[in-house]
Amino acid sequence: MSHEIEANFVADWGTEASQCRHCTSFSLVERKGHCSEMNHDVAPEGHCDFFQSID
């Protein structure tokens, strides 16, 4: 489901525990990080306001 909410994405987030790779919306697609919430490729070290921890 696509929506137009601003995500405030940061490509290099310093807090490892809340980086994209630890988010429920993150997956690897063809060896690239992908965010299902933003429907866009993202850096595994990134972060945005949609972050939800997988832990």
Tab-separated table of C-alpha atoms in Angstrom:
chain	number	residue	atom	x	y	z
A	1	MET	CA	0.000	0.000	0.000
A	2	SER	CA	1.586	3.242	-1.139
A	3	HIS	CA	1.125	6.525	0.665
A	4	GLU	CA	2.551	10.018	0.491
A	5	ILE	CA	3.694	10.491	4.098
A	6	GLU	CA	7.129	12.089	4.496
A	7	ALA	CA	9.549	9.493	5.876
A	8	ASN	CA	12.481	11.775	6.837
A	9	PHE	CA	14.982	9.185	5.600
A	10	VAL	CA	18.647	9.393	6.687
A	11	ALA	CA	21.052	7.240	4.612
A	12	ASP	CA	23.730	6.834	7.305
A	13	TRP	CA	22.122	6.521	10.755
A	14	GLY	CA	24.528	6.380	13.707
A	15	THR	CA	22.336	4.371	16.082
A	16	GLU	CA	22.871	0.761	14.950
A	17	ALA	CA	19.840	-0.656	16.796
A	18	SER	CA	17.443	1.494	14.756
A	19	GLN	CA	19.040	1.173	11.323
A	20	CYS	CA	16.943	-0.086	8.402
A	21	ARG	CA	18.412	-3.591	8.552
A	22	HIS	CA	16.708	-4.028	11.956
A	23	CYS	CA	13.286	-2.868	10.692
A	24	THR	CA	10.251	-5.013	9.861
A	25	SER	CA	9.924	-3.243	6.479
A	26	PHE	CA	13.499	-3.998	5.346
A	27	SER	CA	14.444	-6.852	3.023
A	28	LEU	CA	17.200	-7.713	0.583
A	29	VAL	CA	16.033	-7.734	-3.031
A	30	GLU	CA	18.678	-8.764	-5.544
A	31	ARG	CA	21.350	-7.975	-2.901
A	32	LYS	CA	20.020	-4.418	-2.424
A	33	GLY	CA	18.268	-3.105	0.656
A	34	HIS	CA	14.592	-2.431	0.046
A	35	CYS	CA	11.936	-0.793	2.222
A	36	SER	CA	8.421	-2.146	1.698
A	37	GLU	CA	6.904	0.830	3.544
A	38	MET	CA	8.500	3.421	1.231
A	39	ASN	CA	8.630	1.009	-1.750
A	40	HIS	CA	12.147	2.188	-2.460
A	41	ASP	CA	15.726	0.918	-2.270
A	42	VAL	CA	17.448	1.980	0.965
A	43	ALA	CA	20.843	1.615	2.601
A	44	PRO	CA	20.923	-1.040	5.367
A	45	GLU	CA	22.492	1.645	7.602
A	46	GLY	CA	19.669	4.120	6.977
A	47	HIS	CA	16.717	5.119	9.160
A	48	CYS	CA	13.326	6.792	8.734
A	49	ASP	CA	10.205	7.663	10.727
A	50	PHE	CA	8.510	4.378	9.672
A	51	PHE	CA	11.075	2.315	11.633
A	52	GLN	CA	9.637	-0.647	13.567
A	53	SER	CA	12.117	-2.944	15.296
A	54	ILE	CA	12.106	-6.639	14.376
A	55	ASP	CA	13.188	-7.438	17.962
